[in-house]
mmCIF file of C-alpha atoms and ligand atoms in Angstrom:
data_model
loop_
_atom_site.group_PDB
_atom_site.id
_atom_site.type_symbol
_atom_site.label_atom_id
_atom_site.label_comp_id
_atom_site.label_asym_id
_atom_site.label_seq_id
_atom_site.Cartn_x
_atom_site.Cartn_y
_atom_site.Cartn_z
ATOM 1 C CA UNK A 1 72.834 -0.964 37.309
ATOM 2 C CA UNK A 2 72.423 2.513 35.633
ATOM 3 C CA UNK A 3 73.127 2.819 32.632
ATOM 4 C CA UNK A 4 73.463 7.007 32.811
ATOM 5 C CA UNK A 5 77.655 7.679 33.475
ATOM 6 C CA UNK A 6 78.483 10.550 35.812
ATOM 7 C CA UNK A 7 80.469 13.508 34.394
ATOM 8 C CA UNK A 8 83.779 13.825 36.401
ATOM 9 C CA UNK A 9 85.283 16.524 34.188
ATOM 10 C CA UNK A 10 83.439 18.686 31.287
ATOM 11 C CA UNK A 11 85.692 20.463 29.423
ATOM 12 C CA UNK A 12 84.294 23.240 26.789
ATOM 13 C CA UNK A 13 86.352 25.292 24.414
ATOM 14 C CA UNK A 14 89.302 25.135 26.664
ATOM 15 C CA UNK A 15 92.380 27.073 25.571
ATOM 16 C CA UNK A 16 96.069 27.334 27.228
ATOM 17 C CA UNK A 17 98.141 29.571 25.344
ATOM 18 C CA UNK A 18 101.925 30.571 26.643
ATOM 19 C CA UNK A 19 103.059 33.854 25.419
ATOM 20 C CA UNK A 20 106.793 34.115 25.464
ATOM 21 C CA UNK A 21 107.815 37.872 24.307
ATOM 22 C CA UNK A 22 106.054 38.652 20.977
ATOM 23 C CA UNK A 23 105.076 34.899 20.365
ATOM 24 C CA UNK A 24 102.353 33.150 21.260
ATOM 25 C CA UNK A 25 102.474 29.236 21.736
ATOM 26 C CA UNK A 26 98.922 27.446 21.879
ATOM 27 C CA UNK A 27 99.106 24.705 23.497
ATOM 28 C CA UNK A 28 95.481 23.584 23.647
ATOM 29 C CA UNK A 29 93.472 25.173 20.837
ATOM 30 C CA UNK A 30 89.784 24.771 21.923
ATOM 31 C CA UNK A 31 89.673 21.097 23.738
ATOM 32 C CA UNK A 32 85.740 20.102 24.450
ATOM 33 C CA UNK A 33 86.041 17.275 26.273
ATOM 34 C CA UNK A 34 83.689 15.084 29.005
ATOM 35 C CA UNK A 35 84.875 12.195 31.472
ATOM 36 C CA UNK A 36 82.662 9.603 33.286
ATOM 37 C CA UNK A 37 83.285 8.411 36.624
ATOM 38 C CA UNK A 38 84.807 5.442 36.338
ATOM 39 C CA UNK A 39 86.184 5.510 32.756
ATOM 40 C CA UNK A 40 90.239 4.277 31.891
ATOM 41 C CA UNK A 41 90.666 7.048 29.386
ATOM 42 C CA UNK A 42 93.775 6.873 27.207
ATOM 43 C CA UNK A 43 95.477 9.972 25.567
ATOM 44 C CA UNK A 44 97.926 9.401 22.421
ATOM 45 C CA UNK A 45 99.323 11.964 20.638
ATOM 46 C CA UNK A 46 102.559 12.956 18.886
ATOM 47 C CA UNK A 47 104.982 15.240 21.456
ATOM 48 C CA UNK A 48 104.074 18.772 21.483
ATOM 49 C CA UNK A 49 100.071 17.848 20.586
ATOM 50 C CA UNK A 50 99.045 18.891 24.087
ATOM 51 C CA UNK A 51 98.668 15.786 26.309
ATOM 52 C CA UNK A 52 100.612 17.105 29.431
ATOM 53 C CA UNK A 53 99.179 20.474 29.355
ATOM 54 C CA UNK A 54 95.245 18.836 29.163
ATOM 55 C CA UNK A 55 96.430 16.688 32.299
ATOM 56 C CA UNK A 56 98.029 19.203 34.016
ATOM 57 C CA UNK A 57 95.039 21.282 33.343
ATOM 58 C CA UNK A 58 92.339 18.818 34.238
ATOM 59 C CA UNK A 59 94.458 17.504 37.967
ATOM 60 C CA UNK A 60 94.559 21.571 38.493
ATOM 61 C CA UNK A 61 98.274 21.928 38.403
ATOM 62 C CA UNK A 62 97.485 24.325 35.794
ATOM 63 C CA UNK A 63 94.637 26.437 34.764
ATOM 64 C CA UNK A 64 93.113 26.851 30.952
ATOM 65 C CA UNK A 65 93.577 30.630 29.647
ATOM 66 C CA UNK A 66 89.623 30.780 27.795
ATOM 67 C CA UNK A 67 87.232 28.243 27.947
ATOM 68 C CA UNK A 68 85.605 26.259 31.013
ATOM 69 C CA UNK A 69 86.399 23.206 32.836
ATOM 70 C CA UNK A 70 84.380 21.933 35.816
ATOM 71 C CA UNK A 71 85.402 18.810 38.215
ATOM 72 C CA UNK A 72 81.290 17.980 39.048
ATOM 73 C CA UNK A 73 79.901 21.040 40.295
ATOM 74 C CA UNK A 74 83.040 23.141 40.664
ATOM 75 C CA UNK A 75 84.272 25.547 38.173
ATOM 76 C CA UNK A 76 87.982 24.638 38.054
ATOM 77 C CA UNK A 77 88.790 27.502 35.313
ATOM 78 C CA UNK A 78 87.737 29.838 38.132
ATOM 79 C CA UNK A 79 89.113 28.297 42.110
ATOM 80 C CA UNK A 80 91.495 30.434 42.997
ATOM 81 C CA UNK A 81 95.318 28.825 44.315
ATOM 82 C CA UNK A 82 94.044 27.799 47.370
ATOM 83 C CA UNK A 83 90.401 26.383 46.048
ATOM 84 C CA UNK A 84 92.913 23.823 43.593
ATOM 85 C CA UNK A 85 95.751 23.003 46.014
ATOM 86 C CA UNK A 86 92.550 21.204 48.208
ATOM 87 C CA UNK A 87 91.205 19.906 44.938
ATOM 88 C CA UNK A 88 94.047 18.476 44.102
ATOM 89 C CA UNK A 89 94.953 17.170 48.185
ATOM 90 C CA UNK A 90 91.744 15.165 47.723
ATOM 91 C CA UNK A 91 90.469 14.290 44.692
ATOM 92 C CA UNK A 92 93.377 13.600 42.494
ATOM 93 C CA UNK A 93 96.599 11.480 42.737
ATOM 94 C CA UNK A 94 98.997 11.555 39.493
ATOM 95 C CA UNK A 95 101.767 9.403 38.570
ATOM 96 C CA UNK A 96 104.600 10.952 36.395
ATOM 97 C CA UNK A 97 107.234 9.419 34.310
ATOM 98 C CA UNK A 98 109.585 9.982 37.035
ATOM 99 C CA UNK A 99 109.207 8.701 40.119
ATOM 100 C CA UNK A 100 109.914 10.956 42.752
ATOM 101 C CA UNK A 101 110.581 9.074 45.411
ATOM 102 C CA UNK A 102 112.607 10.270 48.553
ATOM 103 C CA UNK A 103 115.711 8.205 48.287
ATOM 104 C CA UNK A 104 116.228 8.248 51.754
ATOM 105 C CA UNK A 105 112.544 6.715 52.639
ATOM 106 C CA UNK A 106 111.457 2.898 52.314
ATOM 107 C CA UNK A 107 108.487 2.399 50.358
ATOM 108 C CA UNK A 108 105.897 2.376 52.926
ATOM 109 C CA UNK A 109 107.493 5.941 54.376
ATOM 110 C CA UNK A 110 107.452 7.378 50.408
ATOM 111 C CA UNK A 111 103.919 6.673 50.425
ATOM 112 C CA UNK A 112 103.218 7.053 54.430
ATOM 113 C CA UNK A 113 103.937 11.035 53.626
ATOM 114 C CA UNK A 114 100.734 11.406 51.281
ATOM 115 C CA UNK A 115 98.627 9.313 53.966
ATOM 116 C CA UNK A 116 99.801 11.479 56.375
ATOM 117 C CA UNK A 117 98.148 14.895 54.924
ATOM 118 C CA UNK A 118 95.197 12.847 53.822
ATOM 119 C CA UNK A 119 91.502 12.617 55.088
ATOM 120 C CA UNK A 120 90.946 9.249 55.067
ATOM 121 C CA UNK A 121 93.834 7.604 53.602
ATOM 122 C CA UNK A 122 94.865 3.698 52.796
ATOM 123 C CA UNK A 123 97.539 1.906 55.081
ATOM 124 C CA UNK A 124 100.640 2.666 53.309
ATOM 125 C CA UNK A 125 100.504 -2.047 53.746
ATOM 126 C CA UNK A 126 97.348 -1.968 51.537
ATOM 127 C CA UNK A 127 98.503 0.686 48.999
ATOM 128 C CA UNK A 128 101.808 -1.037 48.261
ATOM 129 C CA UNK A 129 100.108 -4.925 48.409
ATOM 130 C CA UNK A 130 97.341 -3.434 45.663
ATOM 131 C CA UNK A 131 100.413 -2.724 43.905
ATOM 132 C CA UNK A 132 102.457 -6.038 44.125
ATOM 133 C CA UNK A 133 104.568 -5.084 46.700
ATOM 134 C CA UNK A 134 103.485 -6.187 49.959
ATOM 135 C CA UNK A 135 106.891 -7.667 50.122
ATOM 136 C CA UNK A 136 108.853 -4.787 49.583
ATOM 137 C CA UNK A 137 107.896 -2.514 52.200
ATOM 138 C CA UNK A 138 111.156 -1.594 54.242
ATOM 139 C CA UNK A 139 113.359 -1.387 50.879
ATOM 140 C CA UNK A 140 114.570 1.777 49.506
ATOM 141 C CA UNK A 141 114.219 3.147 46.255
ATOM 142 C CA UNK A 142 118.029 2.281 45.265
ATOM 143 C CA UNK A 143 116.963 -1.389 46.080
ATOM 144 C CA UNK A 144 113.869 -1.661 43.967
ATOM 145 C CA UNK A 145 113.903 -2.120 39.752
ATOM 146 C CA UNK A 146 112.485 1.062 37.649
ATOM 147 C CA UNK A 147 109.189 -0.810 37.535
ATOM 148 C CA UNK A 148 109.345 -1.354 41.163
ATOM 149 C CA UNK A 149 109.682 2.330 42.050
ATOM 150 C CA UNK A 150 106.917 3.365 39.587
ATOM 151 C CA UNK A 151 105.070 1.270 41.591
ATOM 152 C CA UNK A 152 105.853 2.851 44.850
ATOM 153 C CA UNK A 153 105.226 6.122 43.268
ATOM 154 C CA UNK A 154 101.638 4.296 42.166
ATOM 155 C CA UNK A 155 100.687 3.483 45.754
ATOM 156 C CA UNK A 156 101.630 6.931 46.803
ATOM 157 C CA UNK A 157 99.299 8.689 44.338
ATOM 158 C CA UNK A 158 96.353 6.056 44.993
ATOM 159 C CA UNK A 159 96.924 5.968 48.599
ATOM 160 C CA UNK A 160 94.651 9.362 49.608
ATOM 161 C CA UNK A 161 91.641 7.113 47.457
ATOM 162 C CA UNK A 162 91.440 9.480 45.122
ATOM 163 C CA UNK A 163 88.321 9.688 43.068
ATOM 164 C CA UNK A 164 90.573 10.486 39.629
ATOM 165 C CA UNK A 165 94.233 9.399 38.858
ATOM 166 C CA UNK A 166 95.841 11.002 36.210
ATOM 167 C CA UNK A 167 99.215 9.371 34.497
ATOM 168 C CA UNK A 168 101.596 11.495 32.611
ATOM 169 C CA UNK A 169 103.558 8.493 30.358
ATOM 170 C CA UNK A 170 103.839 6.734 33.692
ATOM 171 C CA UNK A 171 105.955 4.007 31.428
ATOM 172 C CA UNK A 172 108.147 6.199 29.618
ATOM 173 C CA UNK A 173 111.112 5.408 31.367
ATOM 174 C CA UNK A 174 110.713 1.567 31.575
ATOM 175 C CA UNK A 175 110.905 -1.254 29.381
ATOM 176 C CA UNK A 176 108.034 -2.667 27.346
ATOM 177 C CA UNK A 177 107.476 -5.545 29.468
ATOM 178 C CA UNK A 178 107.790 -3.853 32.538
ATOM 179 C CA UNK A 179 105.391 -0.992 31.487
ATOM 180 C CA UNK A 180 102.783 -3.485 30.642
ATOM 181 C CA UNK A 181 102.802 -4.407 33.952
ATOM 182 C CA UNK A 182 102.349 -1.388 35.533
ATOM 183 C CA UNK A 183 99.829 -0.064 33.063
ATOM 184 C CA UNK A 184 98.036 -3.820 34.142
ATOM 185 C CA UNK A 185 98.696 -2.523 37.983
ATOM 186 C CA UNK A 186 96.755 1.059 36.830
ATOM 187 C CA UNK A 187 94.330 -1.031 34.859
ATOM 188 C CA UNK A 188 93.088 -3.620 37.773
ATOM 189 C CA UNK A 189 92.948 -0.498 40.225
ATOM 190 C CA UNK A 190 90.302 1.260 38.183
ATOM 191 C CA UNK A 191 88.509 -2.063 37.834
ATOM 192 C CA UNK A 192 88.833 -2.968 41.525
ATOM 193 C CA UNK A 193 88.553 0.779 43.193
ATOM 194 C CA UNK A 194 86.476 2.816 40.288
ATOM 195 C CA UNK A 195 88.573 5.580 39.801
ATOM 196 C CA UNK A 196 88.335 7.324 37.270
ATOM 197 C CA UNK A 197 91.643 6.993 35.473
ATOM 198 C CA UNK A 198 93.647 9.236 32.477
ATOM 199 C CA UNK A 199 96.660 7.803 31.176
ATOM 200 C CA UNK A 200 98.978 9.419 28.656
ATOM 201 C CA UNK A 201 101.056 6.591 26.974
ATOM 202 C CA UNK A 202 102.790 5.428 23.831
ATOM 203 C CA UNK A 203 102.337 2.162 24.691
ATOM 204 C CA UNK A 204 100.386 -0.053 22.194
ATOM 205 C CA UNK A 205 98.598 -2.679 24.354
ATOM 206 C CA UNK A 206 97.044 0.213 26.567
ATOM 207 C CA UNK A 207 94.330 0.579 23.724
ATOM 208 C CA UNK A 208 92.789 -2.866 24.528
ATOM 209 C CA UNK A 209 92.423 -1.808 28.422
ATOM 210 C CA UNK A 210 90.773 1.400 27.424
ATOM 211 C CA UNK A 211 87.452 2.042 27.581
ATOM 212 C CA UNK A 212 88.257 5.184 25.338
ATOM 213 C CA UNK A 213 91.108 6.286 23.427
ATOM 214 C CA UNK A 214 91.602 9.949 22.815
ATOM 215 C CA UNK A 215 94.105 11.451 20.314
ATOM 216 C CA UNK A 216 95.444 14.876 20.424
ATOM 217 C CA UNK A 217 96.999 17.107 17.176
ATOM 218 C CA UNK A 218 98.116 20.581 17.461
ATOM 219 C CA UNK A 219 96.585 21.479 20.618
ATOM 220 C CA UNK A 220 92.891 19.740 19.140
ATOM 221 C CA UNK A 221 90.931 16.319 19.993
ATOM 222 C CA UNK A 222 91.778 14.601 16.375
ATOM 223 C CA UNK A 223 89.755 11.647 17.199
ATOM 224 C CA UNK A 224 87.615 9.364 19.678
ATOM 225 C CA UNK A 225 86.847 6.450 19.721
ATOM 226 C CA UNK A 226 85.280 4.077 22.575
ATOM 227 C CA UNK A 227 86.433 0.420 23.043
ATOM 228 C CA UNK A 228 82.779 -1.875 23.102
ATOM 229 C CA UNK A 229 84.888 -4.535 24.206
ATOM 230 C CA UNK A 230 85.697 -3.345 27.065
ATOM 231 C CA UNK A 231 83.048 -3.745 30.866
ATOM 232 C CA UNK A 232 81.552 -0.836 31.496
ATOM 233 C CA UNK A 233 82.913 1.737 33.772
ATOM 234 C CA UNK A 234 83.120 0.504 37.512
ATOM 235 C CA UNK A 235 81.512 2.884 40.427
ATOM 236 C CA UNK A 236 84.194 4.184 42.988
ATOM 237 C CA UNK A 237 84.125 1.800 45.799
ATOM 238 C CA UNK A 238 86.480 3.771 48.079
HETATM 239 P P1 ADP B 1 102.828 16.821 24.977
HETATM 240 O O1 ADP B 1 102.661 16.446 26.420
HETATM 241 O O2 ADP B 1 101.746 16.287 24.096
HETATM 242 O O3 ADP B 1 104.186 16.457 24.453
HETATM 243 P P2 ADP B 1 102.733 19.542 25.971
HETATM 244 O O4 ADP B 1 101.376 19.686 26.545
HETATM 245 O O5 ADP B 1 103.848 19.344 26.933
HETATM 246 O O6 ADP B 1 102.714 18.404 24.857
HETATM 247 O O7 ADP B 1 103.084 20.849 25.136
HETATM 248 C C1 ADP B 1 102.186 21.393 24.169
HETATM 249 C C2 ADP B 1 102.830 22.641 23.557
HETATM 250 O O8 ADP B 1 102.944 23.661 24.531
HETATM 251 C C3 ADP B 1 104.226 22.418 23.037
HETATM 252 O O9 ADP B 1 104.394 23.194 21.884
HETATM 253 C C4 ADP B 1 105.105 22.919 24.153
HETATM 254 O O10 ADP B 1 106.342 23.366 23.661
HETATM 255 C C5 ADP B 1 104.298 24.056 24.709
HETATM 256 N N1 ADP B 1 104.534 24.259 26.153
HETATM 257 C C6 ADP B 1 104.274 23.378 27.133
HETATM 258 N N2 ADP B 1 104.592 23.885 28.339
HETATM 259 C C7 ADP B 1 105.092 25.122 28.103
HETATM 260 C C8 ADP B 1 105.604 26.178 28.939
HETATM 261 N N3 ADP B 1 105.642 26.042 30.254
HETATM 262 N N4 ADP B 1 106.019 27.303 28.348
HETATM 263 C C9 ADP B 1 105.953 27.446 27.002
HETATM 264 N N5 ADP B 1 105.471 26.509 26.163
HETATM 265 C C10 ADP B 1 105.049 25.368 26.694
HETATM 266 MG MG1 MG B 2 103.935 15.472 27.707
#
């Protein structure tokens, strides 16, 4: 096995500032930043500190205003709307704190819509079973618990195989005990499928599951630290 990781993302001096009439809001103040293929990345941070705008940034729903940011050989901070909509179509799948799921669609439809656009996507069946819910395939979101549904929305996102999955506080909304489960469901898909995985999460027991925890102040990468414990990164098997 090599030992050398492969860069998914490098990030150098990268900068988002708002500017709403005469003031200026900086939401990321000069992030330098690299992740490995593979890695389950964790990003803490108090509200306000940046997290959302990094991952928005990074899954190119967004784009930095100074500073660089390329996904392997392409130079995100530079693909036009068109170049990032396709980046995004097949290399990324994010889960939000909200679900968004079509109330009106059973599971397997919610997440046969992403399969449908993609190149070469999962059965909607093997999505929802990697999940836990090979036995709720025909019921609608009104019939499934909060957990449940972030589960669905899970499947969806993981569905096209994406090569990174990035989670925006994907257990905000649910209980302890229920997020720990689906941060478990995020964790055993980067172990089983090897990709590359960026959570954003206040919740405690994610830091043991990490192989890196990154914290976020002001706009700035406050601190880093990488979990030894933890195997190493797996290699994307999809
Ligand atoms: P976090 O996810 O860590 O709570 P965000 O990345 O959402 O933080 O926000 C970082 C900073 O940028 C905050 O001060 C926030 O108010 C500001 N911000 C985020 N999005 C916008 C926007 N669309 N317009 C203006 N300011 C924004
Ligand atoms: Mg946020």
């Amino acid at each position: 096995m090599s030992d050398t990781p492969v860069r998914v993302f490098q990030a150098r001096g990268l900068k988002r500032f708002y500017r709403m009439g005469d003031v200026t809001i900086q939401a990321l103040r000069g992030i330098d930043l690299d992740l490995h293929a593979g890695e389950l990345v964790v990003m803490l941070g108090a509200s306000g500190s940046g997290k959302s705008t990094l991952l928005n940034i990074l899954g190119g729903l967004d784009v930095a205003s100074e500073g660089s940011l390329h996904y392997r050989e392409q130079a995100l901070t530079h693909a036009s709307q068109r170049q990032l909509t396709e980046f995004r179509r097949h290399h990324v799948g994010f889960v939000f704190q909200f679900y968004n799921l079509i109330s009106s669609l059973t599971a397997r439809e919610n997440v046969a819509i992403v399969t449908d656009i993609s190149r070469d996507p999962l059965p909607p069946e093997e999505a929802l079973a990697m999940v836990g819910l090979e036995q709720r395939l025909d019921h609608f979101p009104s019939q499934l618990s909060g957990g449940e549904q972030q589960r669905v929305a899970i499947a969806r996102a993981i569905a096209k195989r994406p090569a990174v999955l990035l989670c925006d506080e994907p257990t905000g909304a649910l209980d302890s005990r229920t997020g720990i489960r689906v941060l478990e469901v995020l964790e055993a898909i980067n172990r089983t499928t090897g990709t590359t995985l960026a959570i954003i999460t206040h919740n405690e027991v994610i830091g043991d599951m990490a192989d890196r925890v990154i914290r976020l102040r002001d706009g700035k990468i406050d601190a880093m630290h990488a979990n030894a414990l933890r195997r190493p990164p797996a290699t994307l098997r999809w």
